JSON list of C-alpha atoms and ligand atoms in Angstrom, two decimals:
[
{"chain": "Q", "resi": 1, "resn": "MET", "atom": "CA", "xyz": [-83.40, -17.43, 214.24]},
{"chain": "Q", "resi": 2, "resn": "LEU", "atom": "CA", "xyz": [-84.30, -21.09, 213.91]},
{"chain": "Q", "resi": 3, "resn": "TYR", "atom": "CA", "xyz": [-87.47, -21.85, 211.92]},
{"chain": "Q", "resi": 4, "resn": "ILE", "atom": "CA", "xyz": [-89.12, -25.08, 213.00]},
{"chain": "Q", "resi": 5, "resn": "ILE", "atom": "CA", "xyz": [-92.23, -26.66, 211.50]},
{"chain": "Q", "resi": 6, "resn": "ASP", "atom": "CA", "xyz": [-95.01, -27.51, 213.95]},
{"chain": "Q", "resi": 7, "resn": "SER", "atom": "CA", "xyz": [-96.68, -30.42, 212.16]},
{"chain": "Q", "resi": 8, "resn": "ALA", "atom": "CA", "xyz": [-96.86, -34.20, 211.73]},
{"chain": "Q", "resi": 9, "resn": "HIS", "atom": "CA", "xyz": [-98.40, -34.01, 208.25]},
{"chain": "Q", "resi": 10, "resn": "ILE", "atom": "CA", "xyz": [-96.05, -35.98, 206.02]},
{"chain": "Q", "resi": 11, "resn": "GLU", "atom": "CA", "xyz": [-96.75, -34.20, 202.73]},
{"chain": "Q", "resi": 12, "resn": "LEU", "atom": "CA", "xyz": [-96.54, -30.72, 204.29]},
{"chain": "Q", "resi": 13, "resn": "ILE", "atom": "CA", "xyz": [-93.31, -31.57, 206.10]},
{"chain": "Q", "resi": 14, "resn": "LYS", "atom": "CA", "xyz": [-91.86, -32.93, 202.83]},
{"chain": "Q", "resi": 15, "resn": "LYS", "atom": "CA", "xyz": [-92.73, -29.67, 201.07]},
{"chain": "Q", "resi": 16, "resn": "CYS", "atom": "CA", "xyz": [-91.25, -27.50, 203.83]},
{"chain": "Q", "resi": 17, "resn": "ALA", "atom": "CA", "xyz": [-88.07, -29.61, 203.98]},
{"chain": "Q", "resi": 18, "resn": "GLU", "atom": "CA", "xyz": [-87.63, -29.37, 200.19]},
{"chain": "Q", "resi": 19, "resn": "PHE", "atom": "CA", "xyz": [-88.37, -25.67, 199.65]},
{"chain": "Q", "resi": 20, "resn": "TYR", "atom": "CA", "xyz": [-87.64, -23.82, 202.88]},
{"chain": "Q", "resi": 21, "resn": "PRO", "atom": "CA", "xyz": [-84.57, -23.37, 205.10]},
{"chain": "Q", "resi": 22, "resn": "ILE", "atom": "CA", "xyz": [-86.13, -25.10, 208.09]},
{"chain": "Q", "resi": 23, "resn": "ASP", "atom": "CA", "xyz": [-84.19, -26.27, 211.12]},
{"chain": "Q", "resi": 24, "resn": "GLY", "atom": "CA", "xyz": [-86.46, -29.07, 212.27]},
{"chain": "Q", "resi": 25, "resn": "VAL", "atom": "CA", "xyz": [-89.92, -30.25, 213.29]},
{"chain": "Q", "resi": 26, "resn": "THR", "atom": "CA", "xyz": [-91.93, -30.08, 216.50]},
{"chain": "Q", "resi": 27, "resn": "THR", "atom": "CA", "xyz": [-95.01, -32.11, 217.32]},
{"chain": "Q", "resi": 28, "resn": "ASN", "atom": "CA", "xyz": [-97.32, -32.48, 220.28]},
{"chain": "Q", "resi": 29, "resn": "PRO", "atom": "CA", "xyz": [-99.99, -35.10, 221.10]},
{"chain": "Q", "resi": 30, "resn": "THR", "atom": "CA", "xyz": [-102.72, -32.96, 219.47]},
{"chain": "Q", "resi": 31, "resn": "ILE", "atom": "CA", "xyz": [-100.76, -32.60, 216.23]},
{"chain": "Q", "resi": 32, "resn": "ILE", "atom": "CA", "xyz": [-99.91, -36.33, 216.19]},
{"chain": "Q", "resi": 33, "resn": "SER", "atom": "CA", "xyz": [-103.54, -37.35, 216.89]},
{"chain": "Q", "resi": 34, "resn": "LYS", "atom": "CA", "xyz": [-104.75, -35.43, 213.82]},
{"chain": "Q", "resi": 35, "resn": "GLU", "atom": "CA", "xyz": [-102.86, -37.88, 211.57]},
{"chain": "Q", "resi": 36, "resn": "LYS", "atom": "CA", "xyz": [-104.76, -40.90, 213.02]},
{"chain": "Q", "resi": 37, "resn": "THR", "atom": "CA", "xyz": [-101.93, -43.30, 212.24]},
{"chain": "Q", "resi": 38, "resn": "ASP", "atom": "CA", "xyz": [-99.32, -45.50, 213.91]},
{"chain": "Q", "resi": 39, "resn": "PHE", "atom": "CA", "xyz": [-97.26, -43.18, 216.14]},
{"chain": "Q", "resi": 40, "resn": "ILE", "atom": "CA", "xyz": [-93.89, -44.93, 215.86]},
{"chain": "Q", "resi": 41, "resn": "LYS", "atom": "CA", "xyz": [-94.18, -45.34, 212.08]},
{"chain": "Q", "resi": 42, "resn": "LEU", "atom": "CA", "xyz": [-95.09, -41.65, 211.80]},
{"chain": "Q", "resi": 43, "resn": "ILE", "atom": "CA", "xyz": [-92.19, -40.28, 213.82]},
{"chain": "Q", "resi": 44, "resn": "LYS", "atom": "CA", "xyz": [-89.74, -42.57, 212.01]},
{"chain": "Q", "resi": 45, "resn": "GLU", "atom": "CA", "xyz": [-91.04, -41.27, 208.68]},
{"chain": "Q", "resi": 46, "resn": "ILE", "atom": "CA", "xyz": [-90.70, -37.64, 209.80]},
{"chain": "Q", "resi": 47, "resn": "ARG", "atom": "CA", "xyz": [-87.12, -38.37, 210.90]},
{"chain": "Q", "resi": 48, "resn": "SER", "atom": "CA", "xyz": [-86.31, -39.90, 207.53]},
{"chain": "Q", "resi": 49, "resn": "ILE", "atom": "CA", "xyz": [-87.77, -36.88, 205.68]},
{"chain": "Q", "resi": 50, "resn": "ILE", "atom": "CA", "xyz": [-85.86, -34.24, 207.63]},
{"chain": "Q", "resi": 51, "resn": "GLY", "atom": "CA", "xyz": [-82.69, -36.35, 208.02]},
{"chain": "Q", "resi": 52, "resn": "PRO", "atom": "CA", "xyz": [-80.47, -36.82, 211.05]},
{"chain": "Q", "resi": 53, "resn": "ASP", "atom": "CA", "xyz": [-79.06, -33.26, 211.08]},
{"chain": "Q", "resi": 54, "resn": "LYS", "atom": "CA", "xyz": [-82.28, -31.38, 211.76]},
{"chain": "Q", "resi": 55, "resn": "MET", "atom": "CA", "xyz": [-83.92, -31.06, 215.16]},
{"chain": "Q", "resi": 56, "resn": "PHE", "atom": "CA", "xyz": [-86.90, -33.23, 215.97]},
{"chain": "Q", "resi": 57, "resn": "HIS", "atom": "CA", "xyz": [-88.94, -32.36, 219.10]},
{"chain": "Q", "resi": 58, "resn": "VAL", "atom": "CA", "xyz": [-91.42, -35.04, 220.21]},
{"chain": "Q", "resi": 59, "resn": "GLN", "atom": "CA", "xyz": [-93.62, -34.57, 223.27]},
{"chain": "Q", "resi": 60, "resn": "THR", "atom": "CA", "xyz": [-93.98, -37.04, 226.12]},
{"chain": "Q", "resi": 61, "resn": "THR", "atom": "CA", "xyz": [-97.48, -38.34, 226.84]},
{"chain": "Q", "resi": 62, "resn": "SER", "atom": "CA", "xyz": [-96.60, -39.30, 230.42]},
{"chain": "Q", "resi": 63, "resn": "THR", "atom": "CA", "xyz": [-97.10, -37.14, 233.47]},
{"chain": "Q", "resi": 64, "resn": "ASP", "atom": "CA", "xyz": [-94.99, -38.85, 236.13]},
{"chain": "Q", "resi": 65, "resn": "CYS", "atom": "CA", "xyz": [-91.23, -38.52, 236.26]},
{"chain": "Q", "resi": 66, "resn": "LYS", "atom": "CA", "xyz": [-90.37, -42.23, 236.01]},
{"chain": "Q", "resi": 67, "resn": "ASP", "atom": "CA", "xyz": [-92.38, -42.74, 232.81]},
{"chain": "Q", "resi": 68, "resn": "ILE", "atom": "CA", "xyz": [-91.25, -39.43, 231.26]},
{"chain": "Q", "resi": 69, "resn": "VAL", "atom": "CA", "xyz": [-87.62, -40.46, 231.79]},
{"chain": "Q", "resi": 70, "resn": "GLU", "atom": "CA", "xyz": [-88.24, -43.92, 230.32]},
{"chain": "Q", "resi": 71, "resn": "GLU", "atom": "CA", "xyz": [-90.04, -42.44, 227.29]},
{"chain": "Q", "resi": 72, "resn": "GLY", "atom": "CA", "xyz": [-87.24, -39.92, 226.78]},
{"chain": "Q", "resi": 73, "resn": "LEU", "atom": "CA", "xyz": [-84.55, -42.59, 226.79]},
{"chain": "Q", "resi": 74, "resn": "ARG", "atom": "CA", "xyz": [-86.44, -44.88, 224.40]},
{"chain": "Q", "resi": 75, "resn": "LEU", "atom": "CA", "xyz": [-87.37, -42.07, 222.02]},
{"chain": "Q", "resi": 76, "resn": "ARG", "atom": "CA", "xyz": [-83.78, -40.78, 221.97]},
{"chain": "Q", "resi": 77, "resn": "GLU", "atom": "CA", "xyz": [-82.62, -44.31, 221.09]},
{"chain": "Q", "resi": 78, "resn": "LEU", "atom": "CA", "xyz": [-85.17, -44.42, 218.25]},
{"chain": "Q", "resi": 79, "resn": "MET", "atom": "CA", "xyz": [-84.68, -40.87, 216.92]},
{"chain": "Q", "resi": 80, "resn": "GLY", "atom": "CA", "xyz": [-80.89, -40.56, 217.22]},
{"chain": "Q", "resi": 81, "resn": "GLU", "atom": "CA", "xyz": [-79.04, -37.25, 217.18]},
{"chain": "Q", "resi": 82, "resn": "ASN", "atom": "CA", "xyz": [-80.79, -33.88, 217.34]},
{"chain": "Q", "resi": 83, "resn": "PHE", "atom": "CA", "xyz": [-83.72, -35.28, 219.27]},
{"chain": "Q", "resi": 84, "resn": "TYR", "atom": "CA", "xyz": [-85.48, -33.21, 221.95]},
{"chain": "Q", "resi": 85, "resn": "LEU", "atom": "CA", "xyz": [-88.08, -34.56, 224.34]},
{"chain": "Q", "resi": 86, "resn": "LYS", "atom": "CA", "xyz": [-90.84, -31.99, 224.92]},
{"chain": "Q", "resi": 87, "resn": "ILE", "atom": "CA", "xyz": [-91.94, -32.01, 228.53]},
{"chain": "Q", "resi": 88, "resn": "PRO", "atom": "CA", "xyz": [-94.76, -29.77, 229.82]},
{"chain": "Q", "resi": 89, "resn": "VAL", "atom": "CA", "xyz": [-93.56, -27.71, 232.80]},
{"chain": "Q", "resi": 90, "resn": "SER", "atom": "CA", "xyz": [-94.73, -29.29, 236.11]},
{"chain": "Q", "resi": 91, "resn": "PRO", "atom": "CA", "xyz": [-93.02, -30.61, 239.25]},
{"chain": "Q", "resi": 92, "resn": "GLU", "atom": "CA", "xyz": [-92.77, -34.13, 237.72]},
{"chain": "Q", "resi": 93, "resn": "GLY", "atom": "CA", "xyz": [-91.64, -32.65, 234.41]},
{"chain": "Q", "resi": 94, "resn": "LEU", "atom": "CA", "xyz": [-88.90, -30.59, 236.07]},
{"chain": "Q", "resi": 95, "resn": "LYS", "atom": "CA", "xyz": [-87.65, -33.63, 238.01]},
{"chain": "Q", "resi": 96, "resn": "ALA", "atom": "CA", "xyz": [-87.61, -35.65, 234.77]},
{"chain": "Q", "resi": 97, "resn": "THR", "atom": "CA", "xyz": [-85.72, -32.82, 233.02]},
{"chain": "Q", "resi": 98, "resn": "MET", "atom": "CA", "xyz": [-82.99, -32.86, 235.68]},
{"chain": "Q", "resi": 99, "resn": "GLU", "atom": "CA", "xyz": [-82.66, -36.67, 235.41]},
{"chain": "Q", "resi": 100, "resn": "LEU", "atom": "CA", "xyz": [-82.71, -36.78, 231.61]},
{"chain": "Q", "resi": 101, "resn": "LYS", "atom": "CA", "xyz": [-80.10, -34.02, 231.36]},
{"chain": "Q", "resi": 102, "resn": "LYS", "atom": "CA", "xyz": [-77.69, -36.19, 233.36]},
{"chain": "Q", "resi": 103, "resn": "GLN", "atom": "CA", "xyz": [-78.19, -38.84, 230.66]},
{"chain": "Q", "resi": 104, "resn": "GLY", "atom": "CA", "xyz": [-77.59, -36.36, 227.85]},
{"chain": "Q", "resi": 105, "resn": "VAL", "atom": "CA", "xyz": [-81.13, -36.20, 226.44]},
{"chain": "Q", "resi": 106, "resn": "GLY", "atom": "CA", "xyz": [-82.13, -32.91, 224.77]},
{"chain": "Q", "resi": 107, "resn": "ILE", "atom": "CA", "xyz": [-85.12, -31.26, 226.47]},
{"chain": "Q", "resi": 108, "resn": "THR", "atom": "CA", "xyz": [-87.69, -28.70, 225.36]},
{"chain": "Q", "resi": 109, "resn": "MET", "atom": "CA", "xyz": [-89.77, -27.53, 228.30]},
{"chain": "Q", "resi": 110, "resn": "THR", "atom": "CA", "xyz": [-93.15, -26.76, 226.84]},
{"chain": "Q", "resi": 111, "resn": "ALA", "atom": "CA", "xyz": [-96.57, -25.27, 227.69]},
{"chain": "Q", "resi": 112, "resn": "ILE", "atom": "CA", "xyz": [-94.81, -22.22, 229.18]},
{"chain": "Q", "resi": 113, "resn": "PHE", "atom": "CA", "xyz": [-97.04, -19.26, 230.06]},
{"chain": "Q", "resi": 114, "resn": "THR", "atom": "CA", "xyz": [-94.91, -17.25, 232.49]},
{"chain": "Q", "resi": 115, "resn": "GLN", "atom": "CA", "xyz": [-91.41, -15.85, 232.73]},
{"chain": "Q", "resi": 116, "resn": "GLN", "atom": "CA", "xyz": [-90.69, -17.78, 235.94]},
{"chain": "Q", "resi": 117, "resn": "GLN", "atom": "CA", "xyz": [-91.76, -21.10, 234.42]},
{"chain": "Q", "resi": 118, "resn": "ALA", "atom": "CA", "xyz": [-89.22, -20.44, 231.67]},
{"chain": "Q", "resi": 119, "resn": "LEU", "atom": "CA", "xyz": [-86.45, -19.49, 234.10]},
{"chain": "Q", "resi": 120, "resn": "ILE", "atom": "CA", "xyz": [-87.04, -22.55, 236.29]},
{"chain": "Q", "resi": 121, "resn": "GLY", "atom": "CA", "xyz": [-87.24, -24.83, 233.23]},
{"chain": "Q", "resi": 122, "resn": "ALA", "atom": "CA", "xyz": [-83.90, -23.45, 232.03]},
{"chain": "Q", "resi": 123, "resn": "LYS", "atom": "CA", "xyz": [-82.37, -23.92, 235.48]},
{"chain": "Q", "resi": 124, "resn": "ALA", "atom": "CA", "xyz": [-83.56, -27.57, 235.49]},
{"chain": "Q", "resi": 125, "resn": "GLY", "atom": "CA", "xyz": [-81.53, -28.03, 232.30]},
{"chain": "Q", "resi": 126, "resn": "ALA", "atom": "CA", "xyz": [-83.95, -27.50, 229.39]},
{"chain": "Q", "resi": 127, "resn": "ASP", "atom": "CA", "xyz": [-82.17, -26.73, 226.11]},
{"chain": "Q", "resi": 128, "resn": "PHE", "atom": "CA", "xyz": [-85.26, -24.89, 224.88]},
{"chain": "Q", "resi": 129, "resn": "VAL", "atom": "CA", "xyz": [-88.27, -23.36, 226.61]},
{"chain": "Q", "resi": 130, "resn": "ALA", "atom": "CA", "xyz": [-91.47, -23.01, 224.58]},
{"chain": "Q", "resi": 131, "resn": "PRO", "atom": "CA", "xyz": [-93.79, -20.12, 225.56]},
{"chain": "Q", "resi": 132, "resn": "TYR", "atom": "CA", "xyz": [-97.22, -20.17, 223.87]},
{"chain": "Q", "resi": 133, "resn": "VAL", "atom": "CA", "xyz": [-97.66, -16.80, 222.15]},
{"chain": "Q", "resi": 134, "resn": "ASN", "atom": "CA", "xyz": [-101.16, -17.07, 220.67]},
{"chain": "Q", "resi": 135, "resn": "ARG", "atom": "CA", "xyz": [-102.63, -18.83, 223.70]},
{"chain": "Q", "resi": 136, "resn": "LEU", "atom": "CA", "xyz": [-101.31, -15.94, 225.84]},
{"chain": "Q", "resi": 137, "resn": "ASP", "atom": "CA", "xyz": [-102.87, -13.41, 223.44]},
{"chain": "Q", "resi": 138, "resn": "ASN", "atom": "CA", "xyz": [-106.15, -15.37, 223.63]},
{"chain": "Q", "resi": 139, "resn": "ILE", "atom": "CA", "xyz": [-106.41, -14.78, 227.39]},
{"chain": "Q", "resi": 140, "resn": "VAL", "atom": "CA", "xyz": [-105.81, -11.03, 226.89]},
{"chain": "Q", "resi": 141, "resn": "SER", "atom": "CA", "xyz": [-102.23, -11.41, 228.09]},
{"chain": "Q", "resi": 142, "resn": "ASP", "atom": "CA", "xyz": [-99.42, -10.32, 225.76]},
{"chain": "Q", "resi": 143, "resn": "GLY", "atom": "CA", "xyz": [-97.46, -13.17, 224.19]},
{"chain": "Q", "resi": 144, "resn": "VAL", "atom": "CA", "xyz": [-94.79, -10.91, 222.67]},
{"chain": "Q", "resi": 145, "resn": "HIS", "atom": "CA", "xyz": [-94.22, -9.14, 226.00]},
{"chain": "Q", "resi": 146, "resn": "VAL", "atom": "CA", "xyz": [-93.87, -12.43, 227.91]},
{"chain": "Q", "resi": 147, "resn": "VAL", "atom": "CA", "xyz": [-91.44, -13.82, 225.32]},
{"chain": "Q", "resi": 148, "resn": "SER", "atom": "CA", "xyz": [-89.38, -10.60, 225.23]},
{"chain": "Q", "resi": 149, "resn": "GLU", "atom": "CA", "xyz": [-89.01, -10.72, 229.02]},
{"chain": "Q", "resi": 150, "resn": "ILE", "atom": "CA", "xyz": [-87.90, -14.37, 228.88]},
{"chain": "Q", "resi": 151, "resn": "VAL", "atom": "CA", "xyz": [-85.33, -13.51, 226.18]},
{"chain": "Q", "resi": 152, "resn": "ASN", "atom": "CA", "xyz": [-84.06, -10.65, 228.40]},
{"chain": "Q", "resi": 153, "resn": "LEU", "atom": "CA", "xyz": [-84.00, -12.76, 231.56]},
{"chain": "Q", "resi": 154, "resn": "PHE", "atom": "CA", "xyz": [-81.83, -15.34, 229.80]},
{"chain": "Q", "resi": 155, "resn": "LYS", "atom": "CA", "xyz": [-79.47, -12.57, 228.65]},
{"chain": "Q", "resi": 156, "resn": "VAL", "atom": "CA", "xyz": [-79.25, -10.88, 232.06]},
{"chain": "Q", "resi": 157, "resn": "HIS", "atom": "CA", "xyz": [-78.63, -14.16, 233.86]},
{"chain": "Q", "resi": 158, "resn": "ASN", "atom": "CA", "xyz": [-76.29, -15.52, 231.21]},
{"chain": "Q", "resi": 159, "resn": "ILE", "atom": "CA", "xyz": [-78.44, -18.60, 230.60]},
{"chain": "Q", "resi": 160, "resn": "ASN", "atom": "CA", "xyz": [-77.64, -20.83, 227.64]},
{"chain": "Q", "resi": 161, "resn": "SER", "atom": "CA", "xyz": [-81.16, -22.22, 227.14]},
{"chain": "Q", "resi": 162, "resn": "LYS", "atom": "CA", "xyz": [-82.89, -20.94, 224.01]},
{"chain": "Q", "resi": 163, "resn": "VAL", "atom": "CA", "xyz": [-86.39, -19.57, 223.64]},
{"chain": "Q", "resi": 164, "resn": "LEU", "atom": "CA", "xyz": [-88.46, -21.60, 221.17]},
{"chain": "Q", "resi": 165, "resn": "ALA", "atom": "CA", "xyz": [-91.61, -19.50, 220.82]},
{"chain": "Q", "resi": 166, "resn": "ALA", "atom": "CA", "xyz": [-94.66, -21.59, 219.90]},
{"chain": "Q", "resi": 167, "resn": "SER", "atom": "CA", "xyz": [-98.38, -21.25, 219.25]},
{"chain": "Q", "resi": 168, "resn": "PHE", "atom": "CA", "xyz": [-98.68, -18.72, 216.42]},
{"chain": "Q", "resi": 169, "resn": "LYS", "atom": "CA", "xyz": [-101.69, -17.73, 214.38]},
{"chain": "Q", "resi": 170, "resn": "THR", "atom": "CA", "xyz": [-100.49, -14.62, 212.50]},
{"chain": "Q", "resi": 171, "resn": "ALA", "atom": "CA", "xyz": [-97.49, -13.35, 210.57]},
{"chain": "Q", "resi": 172, "resn": "GLU", "atom": "CA", "xyz": [-97.57, -10.24, 212.77]},
{"chain": "Q", "resi": 173, "resn": "GLN", "atom": "CA", "xyz": [-97.00, -12.38, 215.89]},
{"chain": "Q", "resi": 174, "resn": "VAL", "atom": "CA", "xyz": [-94.04, -14.05, 214.14]},
{"chain": "Q", "resi": 175, "resn": "HIS", "atom": "CA", "xyz": [-92.53, -10.72, 213.12]},
{"chain": "Q", "resi": 176, "resn": "LYS", "atom": "CA", "xyz": [-92.83, -9.20, 216.60]},
{"chain": "Q", "resi": 177, "resn": "ILE", "atom": "CA", "xyz": [-91.36, -12.31, 218.20]},
{"chain": "Q", "resi": 178, "resn": "ALA", "atom": "CA", "xyz": [-88.41, -12.20, 215.78]},
{"chain": "Q", "resi": 179, "resn": "MET", "atom": "CA", "xyz": [-87.86, -8.49, 216.62]},
{"chain": "Q", "resi": 180, "resn": "VAL", "atom": "CA", "xyz": [-87.35, -9.21, 220.34]},
{"chain": "Q", "resi": 181, "resn": "GLY", "atom": "CA", "xyz": [-84.42, -11.54, 219.64]},
{"chain": "Q", "resi": 182, "resn": "THR", "atom": "CA", "xyz": [-86.12, -14.91, 220.12]},
{"chain": "Q", "resi": 183, "resn": "GLN", "atom": "CA", "xyz": [-83.70, -17.67, 219.12]},
{"chain": "Q", "resi": 184, "resn": "ALA", "atom": "CA", "xyz": [-86.27, -20.05, 217.60]},
{"chain": "Q", "resi": 185, "resn": "ILE", "atom": "CA", "xyz": [-89.91, -20.25, 216.54]},
{"chain": "Q", "resi": 186, "resn": "THR", "atom": "CA", "xyz": [-92.14, -23.16, 215.61]},
{"chain": "Q", "resi": 187, "resn": "ILE", "atom": "CA", "xyz": [-94.99, -22.51, 213.19]},
{"chain": "Q", "resi": 188, "resn": "ASN", "atom": "CA", "xyz": [-97.39, -24.61, 211.13]},
{"chain": "Q", "resi": 189, "resn": "PRO", "atom": "CA", "xyz": [-96.64, -25.07, 207.39]},
{"chain": "Q", "resi": 190, "resn": "GLU", "atom": "CA", "xyz": [-99.56, -22.86, 206.30]},
{"chain": "Q", "resi": 191, "resn": "LEU", "atom": "CA", "xyz": [-98.25, -19.93, 208.34]},
{"chain": "Q", "resi": 192, "resn": "PHE", "atom": "CA", "xyz": [-94.72, -20.52, 206.97]},
{"chain": "Q", "resi": 193, "resn": "GLU", "atom": "CA", "xyz": [-96.11, -20.18, 203.44]},
{"chain": "Q", "resi": 194, "resn": "GLN", "atom": "CA", "xyz": [-97.83, -16.93, 204.41]},
{"chain": "Q", "resi": 195, "resn": "LEU", "atom": "CA", "xyz": [-94.45, -15.55, 205.55]},
{"chain": "Q", "resi": 196, "resn": "VAL", "atom": "CA", "xyz": [-92.98, -16.25, 202.11]},
{"chain": "Q", "resi": 197, "resn": "TYR", "atom": "CA", "xyz": [-95.95, -15.13, 200.00]},
{"chain": "Q", "resi": 198, "resn": "HIS", "atom": "CA", "xyz": [-96.58, -11.56, 198.82]},
{"chain": "Q", "resi": 199, "resn": "PRO", "atom": "CA", "xyz": [-98.77, -10.65, 195.81]},
{"chain": "Q", "resi": 200, "resn": "LEU", "atom": "CA", "xyz": [-96.45, -7.75, 194.87]},
{"chain": "Q", "resi": 201, "resn": "THR", "atom": "CA", "xyz": [-93.59, -10.25, 194.52]},
{"chain": "Q", "resi": 202, "resn": "LEU", "atom": "CA", "xyz": [-95.68, -12.20, 192.02]},
{"chain": "Q", "resi": 203, "resn": "TYR", "atom": "CA", "xyz": [-96.54, -9.01, 190.07]},
{"chain": "Q", "resi": 204, "resn": "ALA", "atom": "CA", "xyz": [-92.84, -8.03, 190.04]},
{"chain": "Q", "resi": 205, "resn": "VAL", "atom": "CA", "xyz": [-91.82, -11.43, 188.65]},
{"chain": "Q", "resi": 206, "resn": "ASP", "atom": "CA", "xyz": [-94.54, -11.22, 185.96]},
{"chain": "Q", "resi": 207, "resn": "ASP", "atom": "CA", "xyz": [-93.18, -7.80, 184.89]},
{"chain": "Q", "resi": 208, "resn": "PHE", "atom": "CA", "xyz": [-89.58, -9.08, 184.77]},
{"chain": "Q", "resi": 209, "resn": "GLU", "atom": "CA", "xyz": [-90.65, -12.00, 182.58]},
{"chain": "Q", "resi": 210, "resn": "ALA", "atom": "CA", "xyz": [-92.64, -9.79, 180.19]},
{"chain": "Q", "resi": 211, "resn": "ASP", "atom": "CA", "xyz": [-89.81, -7.23, 179.80]},
{"chain": "Q", "resi": 212, "resn": "TRP", "atom": "CA", "xyz": [-87.24, -9.97, 179.17]},
{"chain": "Q", "resi": 213, "resn": "ALA", "atom": "CA", "xyz": [-89.46, -11.74, 176.62]},
{"chain": "Q", "resi": 214, "resn": "SER", "atom": "CA", "xyz": [-90.07, -8.46, 174.74]},
{"chain": "Q", "resi": 215, "resn": "VAL", "atom": "CA", "xyz": [-86.37, -8.40, 173.77]},
{"chain": "Q", "resi": 216, "resn": "TYR", "atom": "CA", "xyz": [-85.06, -11.98, 174.14]},
{"chain": "Q", "resi": 217, "resn": "GLY", "atom": "CA", "xyz": [-88.17, -14.05, 173.47]},
{"chain": "Q", "resi": 218, "resn": "ASN", "atom": "CA", "xyz": [-87.99, -17.41, 175.17]},
{"chain": "Q", "resi": 219, "resn": "GLN", "atom": "CA", "xyz": [-84.17, -17.54, 175.39]},
{"chain": "Q", "resi": 220, "resn": "LYS", "atom": "CA", "xyz": [-82.78, -18.38, 178.80]},
{"chain": "Q", "resi": 221, "resn": "ILE", "atom": "CA", "xyz": [-79.50, -17.20, 180.31]},
{"chain": "Q", "resi": 222, "resn": "ILE", "atom": "CA", "xyz": [-78.35, -20.82, 180.43]},
{"chain": "Q", "resi": 223, "resn": "ASP", "atom": "CA", "xyz": [-78.79, -20.98, 176.64]},
{"chain": "Q", "resi": 224, "resn": "MET", "atom": "CA", "xyz": [-76.64, -17.84, 176.22]},
{"chain": "Q", "resi": 225, "resn": "ILE", "atom": "CA", "xyz": [-73.67, -19.14, 178.21]},
{"chain": "Q", "resi": 226, "resn": "LYS", "atom": "CA", "xyz": [-72.18, -22.13, 176.46]},
{"chain": "Z", "resi": 301, "resn": "LIG", "atom": "C1", "xyz": [-95.55, -26.39, 219.99]},
{"chain": "Z", "resi": 301, "resn": "LIG", "atom": "O1", "xyz": [-94.57, -26.69, 220.59]},
{"chain": "Z", "resi": 301, "resn": "LIG", "atom": "C2", "xyz": [-96.86, -26.19, 220.65]},
{"chain": "Z", "resi": 301, "resn": "LIG", "atom": "O2", "xyz": [-97.28, -27.43, 221.13]},
{"chain": "Z", "resi": 301, "resn": "LIG", "atom": "C3", "xyz": [-97.82, -25.60, 219.67]},
{"chain": "Z", "resi": 301, "resn": "LIG", "atom": "O3", "xyz": [-97.18, -24.56, 218.96]},
{"chain": "Z", "resi": 301, "resn": "LIG", "atom": "C4", "xyz": [-99.12, -25.13, 220.28]},
{"chain": "Z", "resi": 301, "resn": "LIG", "atom": "O4", "xyz": [-99.81, -24.42, 219.30]},
{"chain": "Z", "resi": 301, "resn": "LIG", "atom": "P1", "xyz": [-101.37, -24.11, 219.37]},
{"chain": "Z", "resi": 301, "resn": "LIG", "atom": "O5", "xyz": [-101.59, -23.13, 220.48]},
{"chain": "Z", "resi": 301, "resn": "LIG", "atom": "O6", "xyz": [-101.70, -23.54, 218.03]},
{"chain": "Z", "resi": 301, "resn": "LIG", "atom": "O7", "xyz": [-102.06, -25.42, 219.63]}
]
């Protein structure tokens, strides 16, 4: 499963890129706006932190096909390889997806809330479809159920598009989404840290250190192998 970081916060992205096996970064206009800084400078900096080999998904701010296509082409030029234009699913967005695919631009169809939106987005040529798990849970729907049906639909119909589940608030949502075979998830850096952290791991490491020190003091293995 691909782990993608849903953030435009430079320091947090730097930390995730250094310490965790992440596959890329996603942003959306809300996430970008929080940084209150020059948009182009920001996305260039994110690209330089994660490097050219990791995926970078940047969302269009246009709503009509002509402008979405133009934005997609210019952003691809700026961001290079492994760039995906996020396009919210809509008639104009689907038309833009079909046009941009012909020009080889990677597409993530986003703001997906139903199985049919995902299927139609995939048919239009989206490389990824992004269903919103927590926002579905918030309306007393079932984000995990919707995502699991999209994953199954893609299997049954032999569709190559991948499911990039988005909008997470809890580690439990992440775990359940992973269990249904979702190919990719995007989560904020704080939630990523929660997935790694466990107090019992810290206790275990403390015990290992104390037991070692009781016999070998402060000697390290690297000092023992010359
Ligand atoms: C990512 O692609 C989505 O834009 C994002 O995960 C939405 O998350 P939210 O529901 O927490 O805003």
